[in-house]
Coordinates of N, CA and C in Angstrom, one line a residue:
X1 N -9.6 160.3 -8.8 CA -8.6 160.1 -9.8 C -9.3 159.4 -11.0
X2 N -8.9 160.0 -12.2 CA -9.6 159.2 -13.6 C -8.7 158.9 -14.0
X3 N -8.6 157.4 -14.8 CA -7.7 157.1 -15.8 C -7.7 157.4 -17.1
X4 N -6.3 157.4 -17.8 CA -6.6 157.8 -19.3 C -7.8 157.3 -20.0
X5 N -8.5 156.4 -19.5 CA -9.7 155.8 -20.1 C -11.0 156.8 -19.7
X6 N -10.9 157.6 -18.8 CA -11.9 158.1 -18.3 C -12.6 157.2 -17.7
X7 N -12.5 156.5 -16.9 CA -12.9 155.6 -15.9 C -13.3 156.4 -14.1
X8 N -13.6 156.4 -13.8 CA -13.8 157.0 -12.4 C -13.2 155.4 -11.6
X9 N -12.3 155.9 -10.5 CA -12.2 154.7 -9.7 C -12.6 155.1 -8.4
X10 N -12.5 154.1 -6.9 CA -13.2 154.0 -6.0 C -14.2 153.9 -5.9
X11 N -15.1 153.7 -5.1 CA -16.4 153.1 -4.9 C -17.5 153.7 -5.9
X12 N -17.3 155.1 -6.1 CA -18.0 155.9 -7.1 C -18.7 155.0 -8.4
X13 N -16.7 154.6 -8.9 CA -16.4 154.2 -10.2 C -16.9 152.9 -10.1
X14 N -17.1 152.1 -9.3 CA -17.6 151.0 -9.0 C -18.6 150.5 -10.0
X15 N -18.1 149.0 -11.2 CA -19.1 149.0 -11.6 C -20.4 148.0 -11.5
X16 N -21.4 148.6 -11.7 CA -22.6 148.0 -10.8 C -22.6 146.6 -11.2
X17 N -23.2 145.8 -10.8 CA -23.9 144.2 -10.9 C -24.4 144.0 -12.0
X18 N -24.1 143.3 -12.9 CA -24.6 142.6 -14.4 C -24.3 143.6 -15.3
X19 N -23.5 144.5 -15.1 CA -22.7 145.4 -16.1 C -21.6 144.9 -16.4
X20 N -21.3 145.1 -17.6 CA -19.7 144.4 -18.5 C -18.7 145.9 -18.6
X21 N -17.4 145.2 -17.7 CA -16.8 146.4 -18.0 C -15.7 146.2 -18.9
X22 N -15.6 145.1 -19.8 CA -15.2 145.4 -20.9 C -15.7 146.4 -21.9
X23 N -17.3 146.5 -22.5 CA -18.4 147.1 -23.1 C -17.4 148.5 -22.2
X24 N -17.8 148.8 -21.2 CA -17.3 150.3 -20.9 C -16.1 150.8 -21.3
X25 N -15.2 150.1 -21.3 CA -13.8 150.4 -21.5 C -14.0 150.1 -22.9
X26 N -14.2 149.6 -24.2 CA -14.8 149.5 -25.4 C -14.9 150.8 -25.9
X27 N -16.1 151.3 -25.2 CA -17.2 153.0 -25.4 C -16.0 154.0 -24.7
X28 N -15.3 153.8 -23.7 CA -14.5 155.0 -23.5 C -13.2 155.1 -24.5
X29 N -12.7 153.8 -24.6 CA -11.9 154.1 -25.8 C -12.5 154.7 -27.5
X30 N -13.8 154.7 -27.5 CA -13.9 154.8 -29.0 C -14.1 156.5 -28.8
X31 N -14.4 157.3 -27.6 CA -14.5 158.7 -27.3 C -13.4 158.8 -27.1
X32 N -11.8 158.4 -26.6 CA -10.6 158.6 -26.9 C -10.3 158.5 -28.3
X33 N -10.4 157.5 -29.3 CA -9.9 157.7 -30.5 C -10.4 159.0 -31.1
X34 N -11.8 159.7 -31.0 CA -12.4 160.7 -31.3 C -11.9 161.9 -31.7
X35 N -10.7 161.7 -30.5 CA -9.9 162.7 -30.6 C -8.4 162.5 -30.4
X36 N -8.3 161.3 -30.7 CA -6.6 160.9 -30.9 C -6.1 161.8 -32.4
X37 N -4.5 161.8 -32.1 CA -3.7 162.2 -33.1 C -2.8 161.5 -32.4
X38 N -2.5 160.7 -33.7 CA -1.2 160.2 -33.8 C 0.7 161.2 -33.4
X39 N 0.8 160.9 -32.3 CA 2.1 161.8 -32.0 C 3.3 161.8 -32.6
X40 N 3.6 160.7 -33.2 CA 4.3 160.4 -34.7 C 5.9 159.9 -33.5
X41 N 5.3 159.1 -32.1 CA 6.5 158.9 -31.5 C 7.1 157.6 -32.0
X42 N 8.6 157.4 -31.7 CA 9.1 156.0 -32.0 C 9.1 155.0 -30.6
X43 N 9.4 154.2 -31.2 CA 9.1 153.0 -29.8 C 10.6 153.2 -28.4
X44 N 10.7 153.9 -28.7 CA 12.4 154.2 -27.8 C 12.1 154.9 -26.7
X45 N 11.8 154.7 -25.8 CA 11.5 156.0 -24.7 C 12.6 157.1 -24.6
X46 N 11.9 158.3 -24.7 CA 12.6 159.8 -24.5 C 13.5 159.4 -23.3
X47 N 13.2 158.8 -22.5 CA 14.2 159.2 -21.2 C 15.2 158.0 -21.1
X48 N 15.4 157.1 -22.1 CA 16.0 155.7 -22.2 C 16.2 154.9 -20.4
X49 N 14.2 154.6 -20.0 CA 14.4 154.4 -18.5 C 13.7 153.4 -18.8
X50 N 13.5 152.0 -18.0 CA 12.3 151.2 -18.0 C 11.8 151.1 -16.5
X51 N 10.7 151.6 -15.9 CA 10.2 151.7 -15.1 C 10.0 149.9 -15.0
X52 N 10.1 149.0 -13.8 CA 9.2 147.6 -13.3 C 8.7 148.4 -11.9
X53 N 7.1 147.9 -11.9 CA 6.5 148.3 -11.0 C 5.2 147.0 -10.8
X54 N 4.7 147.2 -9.5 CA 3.7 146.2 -9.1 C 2.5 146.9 -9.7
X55 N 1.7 145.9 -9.7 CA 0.7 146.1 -11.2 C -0.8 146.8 -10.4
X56 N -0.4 147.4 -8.6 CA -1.5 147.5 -7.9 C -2.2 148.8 -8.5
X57 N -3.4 148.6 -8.7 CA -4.3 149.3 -9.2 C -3.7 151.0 -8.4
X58 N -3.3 151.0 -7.4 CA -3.3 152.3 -6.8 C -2.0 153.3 -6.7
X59 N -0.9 152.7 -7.9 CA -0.6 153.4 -8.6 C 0.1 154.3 -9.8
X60 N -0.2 154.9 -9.2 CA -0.4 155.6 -11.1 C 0.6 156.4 -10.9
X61 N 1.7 155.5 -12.0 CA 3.4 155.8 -12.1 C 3.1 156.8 -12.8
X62 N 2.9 157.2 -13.5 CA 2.9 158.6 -14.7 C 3.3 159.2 -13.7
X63 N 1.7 159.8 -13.0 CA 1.8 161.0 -11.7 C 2.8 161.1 -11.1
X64 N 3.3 160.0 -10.7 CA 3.9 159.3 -9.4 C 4.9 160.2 -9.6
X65 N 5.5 159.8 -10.9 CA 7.2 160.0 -11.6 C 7.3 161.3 -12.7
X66 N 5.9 162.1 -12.7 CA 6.2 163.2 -13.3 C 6.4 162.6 -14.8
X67 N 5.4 161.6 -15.6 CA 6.0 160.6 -16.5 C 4.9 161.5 -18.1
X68 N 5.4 161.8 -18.8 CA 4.5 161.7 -19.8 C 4.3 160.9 -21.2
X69 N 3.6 160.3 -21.8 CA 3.4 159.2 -22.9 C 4.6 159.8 -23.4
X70 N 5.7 158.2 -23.8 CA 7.0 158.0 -25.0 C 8.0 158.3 -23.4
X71 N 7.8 158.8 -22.1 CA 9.0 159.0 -21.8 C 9.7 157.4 -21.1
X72 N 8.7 156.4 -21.1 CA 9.4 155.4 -20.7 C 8.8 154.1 -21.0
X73 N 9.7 152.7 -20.6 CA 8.8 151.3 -21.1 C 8.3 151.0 -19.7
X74 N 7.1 150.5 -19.5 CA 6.2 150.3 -18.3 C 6.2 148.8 -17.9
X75 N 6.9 148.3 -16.6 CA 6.3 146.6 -16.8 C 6.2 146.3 -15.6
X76 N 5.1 146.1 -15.8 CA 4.4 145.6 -14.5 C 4.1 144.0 -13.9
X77 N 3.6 144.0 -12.4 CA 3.1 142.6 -12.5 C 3.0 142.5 -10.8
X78 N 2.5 141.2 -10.6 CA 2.4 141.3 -9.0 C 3.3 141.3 -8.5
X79 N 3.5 142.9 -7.4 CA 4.6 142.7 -6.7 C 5.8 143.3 -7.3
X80 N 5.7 143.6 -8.5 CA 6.8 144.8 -9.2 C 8.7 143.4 -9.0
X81 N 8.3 142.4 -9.1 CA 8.8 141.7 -9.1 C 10.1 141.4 -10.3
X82 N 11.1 141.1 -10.1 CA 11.5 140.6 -11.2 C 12.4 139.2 -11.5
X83 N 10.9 138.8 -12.4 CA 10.7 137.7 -12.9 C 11.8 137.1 -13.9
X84 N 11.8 136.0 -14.4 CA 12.7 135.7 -15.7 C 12.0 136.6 -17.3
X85 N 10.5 136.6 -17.1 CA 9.8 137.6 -17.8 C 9.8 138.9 -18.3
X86 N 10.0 139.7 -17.0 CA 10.9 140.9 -16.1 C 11.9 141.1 -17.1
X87 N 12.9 139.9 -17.4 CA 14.3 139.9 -17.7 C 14.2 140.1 -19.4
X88 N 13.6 139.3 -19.7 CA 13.0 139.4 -21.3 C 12.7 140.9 -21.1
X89 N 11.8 141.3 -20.5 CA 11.6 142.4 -21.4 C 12.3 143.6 -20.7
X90 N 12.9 143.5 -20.4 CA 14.1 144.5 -19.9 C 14.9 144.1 -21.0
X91 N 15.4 143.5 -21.3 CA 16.3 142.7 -22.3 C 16.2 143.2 -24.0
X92 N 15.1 143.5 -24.1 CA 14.6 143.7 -24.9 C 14.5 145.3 -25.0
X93 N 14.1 146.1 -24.1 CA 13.7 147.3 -23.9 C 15.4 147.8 -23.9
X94 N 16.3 147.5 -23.3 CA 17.8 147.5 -23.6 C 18.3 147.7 -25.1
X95 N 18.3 146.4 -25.5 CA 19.1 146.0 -26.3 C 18.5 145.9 -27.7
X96 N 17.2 146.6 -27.6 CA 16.5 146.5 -29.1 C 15.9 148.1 -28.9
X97 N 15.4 148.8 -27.8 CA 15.0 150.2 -27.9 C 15.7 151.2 -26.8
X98 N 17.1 150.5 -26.6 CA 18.0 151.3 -26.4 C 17.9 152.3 -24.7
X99 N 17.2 151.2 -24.2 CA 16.9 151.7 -22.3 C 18.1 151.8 -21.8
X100 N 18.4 152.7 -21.0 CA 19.9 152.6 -19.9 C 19.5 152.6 -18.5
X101 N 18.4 153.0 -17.8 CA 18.8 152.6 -16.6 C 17.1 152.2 -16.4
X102 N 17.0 151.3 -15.6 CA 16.0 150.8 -14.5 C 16.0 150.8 -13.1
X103 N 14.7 151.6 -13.3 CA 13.3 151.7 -11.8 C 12.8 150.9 -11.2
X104 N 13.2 150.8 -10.1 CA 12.1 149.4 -9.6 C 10.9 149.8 -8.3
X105 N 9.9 149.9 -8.8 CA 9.0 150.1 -7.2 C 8.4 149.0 -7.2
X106 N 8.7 149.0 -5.7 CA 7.7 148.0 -5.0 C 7.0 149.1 -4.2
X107 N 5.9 148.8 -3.0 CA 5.0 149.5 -2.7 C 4.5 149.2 -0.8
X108 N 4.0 149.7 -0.5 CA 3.7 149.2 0.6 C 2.2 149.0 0.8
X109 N 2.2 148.2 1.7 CA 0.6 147.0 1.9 C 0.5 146.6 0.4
X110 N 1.3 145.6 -0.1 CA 1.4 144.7 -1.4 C 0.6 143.4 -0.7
X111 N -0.3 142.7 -1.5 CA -1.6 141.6 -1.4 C 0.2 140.2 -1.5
X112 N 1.2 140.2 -2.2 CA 2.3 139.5 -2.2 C 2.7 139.2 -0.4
X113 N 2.3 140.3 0.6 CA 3.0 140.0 1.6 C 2.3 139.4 2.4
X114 N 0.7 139.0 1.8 CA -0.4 138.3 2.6 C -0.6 136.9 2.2
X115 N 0.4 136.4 0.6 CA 0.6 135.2 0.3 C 1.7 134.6 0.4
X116 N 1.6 133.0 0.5 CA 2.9 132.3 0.4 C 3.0 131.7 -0.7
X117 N 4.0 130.5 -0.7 CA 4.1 129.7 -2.0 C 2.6 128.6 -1.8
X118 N 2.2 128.5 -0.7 CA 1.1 127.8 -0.5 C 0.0 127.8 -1.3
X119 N 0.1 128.9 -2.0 CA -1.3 129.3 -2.9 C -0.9 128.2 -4.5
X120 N -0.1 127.8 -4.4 CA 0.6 127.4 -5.6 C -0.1 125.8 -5.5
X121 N -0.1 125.2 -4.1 CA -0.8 124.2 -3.9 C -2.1 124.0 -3.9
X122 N -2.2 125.0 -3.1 CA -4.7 125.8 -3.5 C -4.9 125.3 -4.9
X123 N -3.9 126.1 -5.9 CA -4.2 125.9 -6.9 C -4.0 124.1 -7.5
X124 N -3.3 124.0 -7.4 CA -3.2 122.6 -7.7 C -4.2 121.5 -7.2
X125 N -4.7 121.9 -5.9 CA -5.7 120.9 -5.3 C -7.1 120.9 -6.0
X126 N -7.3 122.4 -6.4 CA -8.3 122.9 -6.9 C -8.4 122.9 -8.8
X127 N -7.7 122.8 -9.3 CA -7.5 122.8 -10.5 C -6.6 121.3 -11.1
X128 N -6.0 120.5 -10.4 CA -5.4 119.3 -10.9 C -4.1 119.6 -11.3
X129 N -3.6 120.9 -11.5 CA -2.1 121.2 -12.2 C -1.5 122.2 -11.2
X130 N -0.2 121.9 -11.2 CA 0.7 122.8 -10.5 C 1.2 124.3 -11.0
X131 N 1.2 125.4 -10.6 CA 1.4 126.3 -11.9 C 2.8 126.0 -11.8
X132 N 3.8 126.7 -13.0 CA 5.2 126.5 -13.2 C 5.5 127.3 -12.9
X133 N 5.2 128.9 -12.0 CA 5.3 130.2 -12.0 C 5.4 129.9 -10.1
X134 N 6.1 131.3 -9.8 CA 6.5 130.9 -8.3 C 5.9 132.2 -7.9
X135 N 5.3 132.3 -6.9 CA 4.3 133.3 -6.4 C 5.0 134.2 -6.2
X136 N 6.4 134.3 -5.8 CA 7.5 135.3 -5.4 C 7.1 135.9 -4.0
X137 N 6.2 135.8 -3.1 CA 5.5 136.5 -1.9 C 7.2 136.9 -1.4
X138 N 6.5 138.3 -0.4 CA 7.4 138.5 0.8 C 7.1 139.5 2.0
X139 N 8.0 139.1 2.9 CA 7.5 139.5 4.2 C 7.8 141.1 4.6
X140 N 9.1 141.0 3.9 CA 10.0 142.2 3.8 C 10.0 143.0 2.8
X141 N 9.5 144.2 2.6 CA 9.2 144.7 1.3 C 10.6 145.2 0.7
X142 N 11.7 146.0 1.9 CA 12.6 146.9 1.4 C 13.9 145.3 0.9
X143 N 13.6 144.5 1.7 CA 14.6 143.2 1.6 C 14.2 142.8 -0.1
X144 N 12.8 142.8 -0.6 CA 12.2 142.3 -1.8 C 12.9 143.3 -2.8
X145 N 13.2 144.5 -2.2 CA 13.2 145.5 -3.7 C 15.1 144.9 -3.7
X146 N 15.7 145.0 -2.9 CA 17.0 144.1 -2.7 C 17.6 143.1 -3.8
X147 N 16.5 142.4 -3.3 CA 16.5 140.8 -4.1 C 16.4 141.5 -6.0
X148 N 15.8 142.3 -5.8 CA 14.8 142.6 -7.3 C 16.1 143.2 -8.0
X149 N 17.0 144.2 -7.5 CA 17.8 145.2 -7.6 C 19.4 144.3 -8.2
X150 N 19.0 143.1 -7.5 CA 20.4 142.3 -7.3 C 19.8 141.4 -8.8
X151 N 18.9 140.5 -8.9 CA 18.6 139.9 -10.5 C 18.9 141.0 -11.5
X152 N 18.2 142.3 -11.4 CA 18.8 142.9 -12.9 C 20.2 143.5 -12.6
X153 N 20.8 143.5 -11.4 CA 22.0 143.5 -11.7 C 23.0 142.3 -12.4
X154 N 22.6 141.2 -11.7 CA 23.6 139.8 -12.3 C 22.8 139.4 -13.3
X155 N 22.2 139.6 -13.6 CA 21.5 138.9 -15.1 C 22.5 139.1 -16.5
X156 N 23.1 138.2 -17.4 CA 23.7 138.2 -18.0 C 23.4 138.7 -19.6
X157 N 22.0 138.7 -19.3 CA 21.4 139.3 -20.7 C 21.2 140.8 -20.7
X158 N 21.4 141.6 -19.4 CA 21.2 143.2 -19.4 C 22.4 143.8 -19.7
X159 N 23.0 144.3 -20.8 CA 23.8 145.5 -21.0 C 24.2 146.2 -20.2
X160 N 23.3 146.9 -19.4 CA 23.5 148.4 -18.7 C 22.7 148.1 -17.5
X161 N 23.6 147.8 -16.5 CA 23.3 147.7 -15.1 C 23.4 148.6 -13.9
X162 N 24.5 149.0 -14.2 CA 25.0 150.5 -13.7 C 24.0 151.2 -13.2
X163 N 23.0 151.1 -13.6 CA 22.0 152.5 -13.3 C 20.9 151.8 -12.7
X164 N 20.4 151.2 -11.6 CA 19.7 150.5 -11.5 C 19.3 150.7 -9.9
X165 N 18.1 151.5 -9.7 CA 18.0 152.0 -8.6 C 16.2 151.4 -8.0
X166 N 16.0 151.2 -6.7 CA 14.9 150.5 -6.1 C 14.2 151.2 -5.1
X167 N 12.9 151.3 -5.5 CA 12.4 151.8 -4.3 C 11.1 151.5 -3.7
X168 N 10.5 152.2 -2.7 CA 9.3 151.3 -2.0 C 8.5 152.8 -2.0
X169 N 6.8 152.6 -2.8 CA 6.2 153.9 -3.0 C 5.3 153.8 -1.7
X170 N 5.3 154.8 -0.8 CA 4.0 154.7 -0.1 C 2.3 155.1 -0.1
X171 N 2.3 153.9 -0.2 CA 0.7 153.7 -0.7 C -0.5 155.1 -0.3
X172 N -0.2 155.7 1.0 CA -0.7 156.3 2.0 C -0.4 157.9 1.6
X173 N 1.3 157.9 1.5 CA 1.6 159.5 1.2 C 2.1 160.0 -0.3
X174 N 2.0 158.8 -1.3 CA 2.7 158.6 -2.4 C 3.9 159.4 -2.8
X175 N 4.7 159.0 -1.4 CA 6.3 159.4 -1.8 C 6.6 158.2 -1.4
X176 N 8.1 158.2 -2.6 CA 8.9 156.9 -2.8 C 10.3 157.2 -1.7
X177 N 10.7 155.9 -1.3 CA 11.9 155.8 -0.2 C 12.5 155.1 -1.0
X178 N 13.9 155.5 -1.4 CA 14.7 155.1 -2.1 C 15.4 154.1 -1.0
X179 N 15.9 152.7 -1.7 CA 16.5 151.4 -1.1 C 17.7 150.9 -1.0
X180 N 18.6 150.9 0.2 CA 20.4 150.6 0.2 C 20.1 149.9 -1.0
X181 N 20.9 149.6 -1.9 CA 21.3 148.1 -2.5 C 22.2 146.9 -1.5
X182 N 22.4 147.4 -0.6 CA 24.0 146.7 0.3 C 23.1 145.8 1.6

């Protein structure tokens, strides 16, 4: 699999010891502009959808969802969670570029279901400050997309709730299992 960057990933892509892969991604972008053209799109996704998805490297919603550049807003993060953040920019993707329904994947073998809130203390022991941010972990993945499904439903800042569907992508076969809400 190569990314729009032209990046090679898995062990292949692996980048060696005392190499900067910023500098790479730098040089692959300046051989993408090379041959960019401007598509002359507007900021409004063609398909008025906002995909929230977990930010795991392995993957790649485009493919996943048959997705191509302009057809949707992308938001990611650990665990495809949704955050009060989440909510902002749903909120936004709504009610300023005119989104109607939301996607939610979560995934299976998520690094979320191998942490607790415990790590929130690591950090504090180790750093002197408590973060103000809540790990969100869970044990239950299809119960998590639930939880996720149920905030952008009652959230008082989302317009267009109606359409708000959850699901869990499998890591292994990359097909998605669509999730009761109930």
């Amino acid at each position: 699999m190569t990314t729009s960057a032209a990046l090679p990933s898995g062990p292949e892509g692996a980048i060696p010891e005392g190499s900067d892969v910023t500098d790479r991604l730098v040089t692959a972008n300046e051989r993408y502009a090379e041959a960019f053209t401007d598509p002359g799109m507007d900021a409004r996704p063609v398909l008025r959808v906002a995909v929230v998805a977990c930010m795991d490297a392995r993957l790649d919603l485009h493919k996943a969802l048959g997705l191509q550049l302009g057809d949707c807003h992308t938001i990611r993060n650990a665990g495809g969670v949704v955050t009060d953040d989440v909510i902002r920019s749903l909120t936004i993707s709504q009610r300023k570029l005119g989104t109607r329904s939301v996607v939610l994947i979560h995934h299976t073998g998520c690094g979320l279901e191998a942490l607790t809130e415990d790590f929130r203390t690591e950090l504090e022991m180790e750093i002197g400050q408590r973060p103000a941010w809540a790990v969100e972990s869970f044990r239950d993945v299809d119960q998590d997309v639930r939880q996720s499904m149920q905030r952008v439903r009652t959230s008082p800042f989302l317009q267009h709730t109606d359409d708000v569907r959850g699901f869990v992508f499998d890591v292994r076969t990359g097909r998605l299992r669509e999730i009761d809400p109930a």
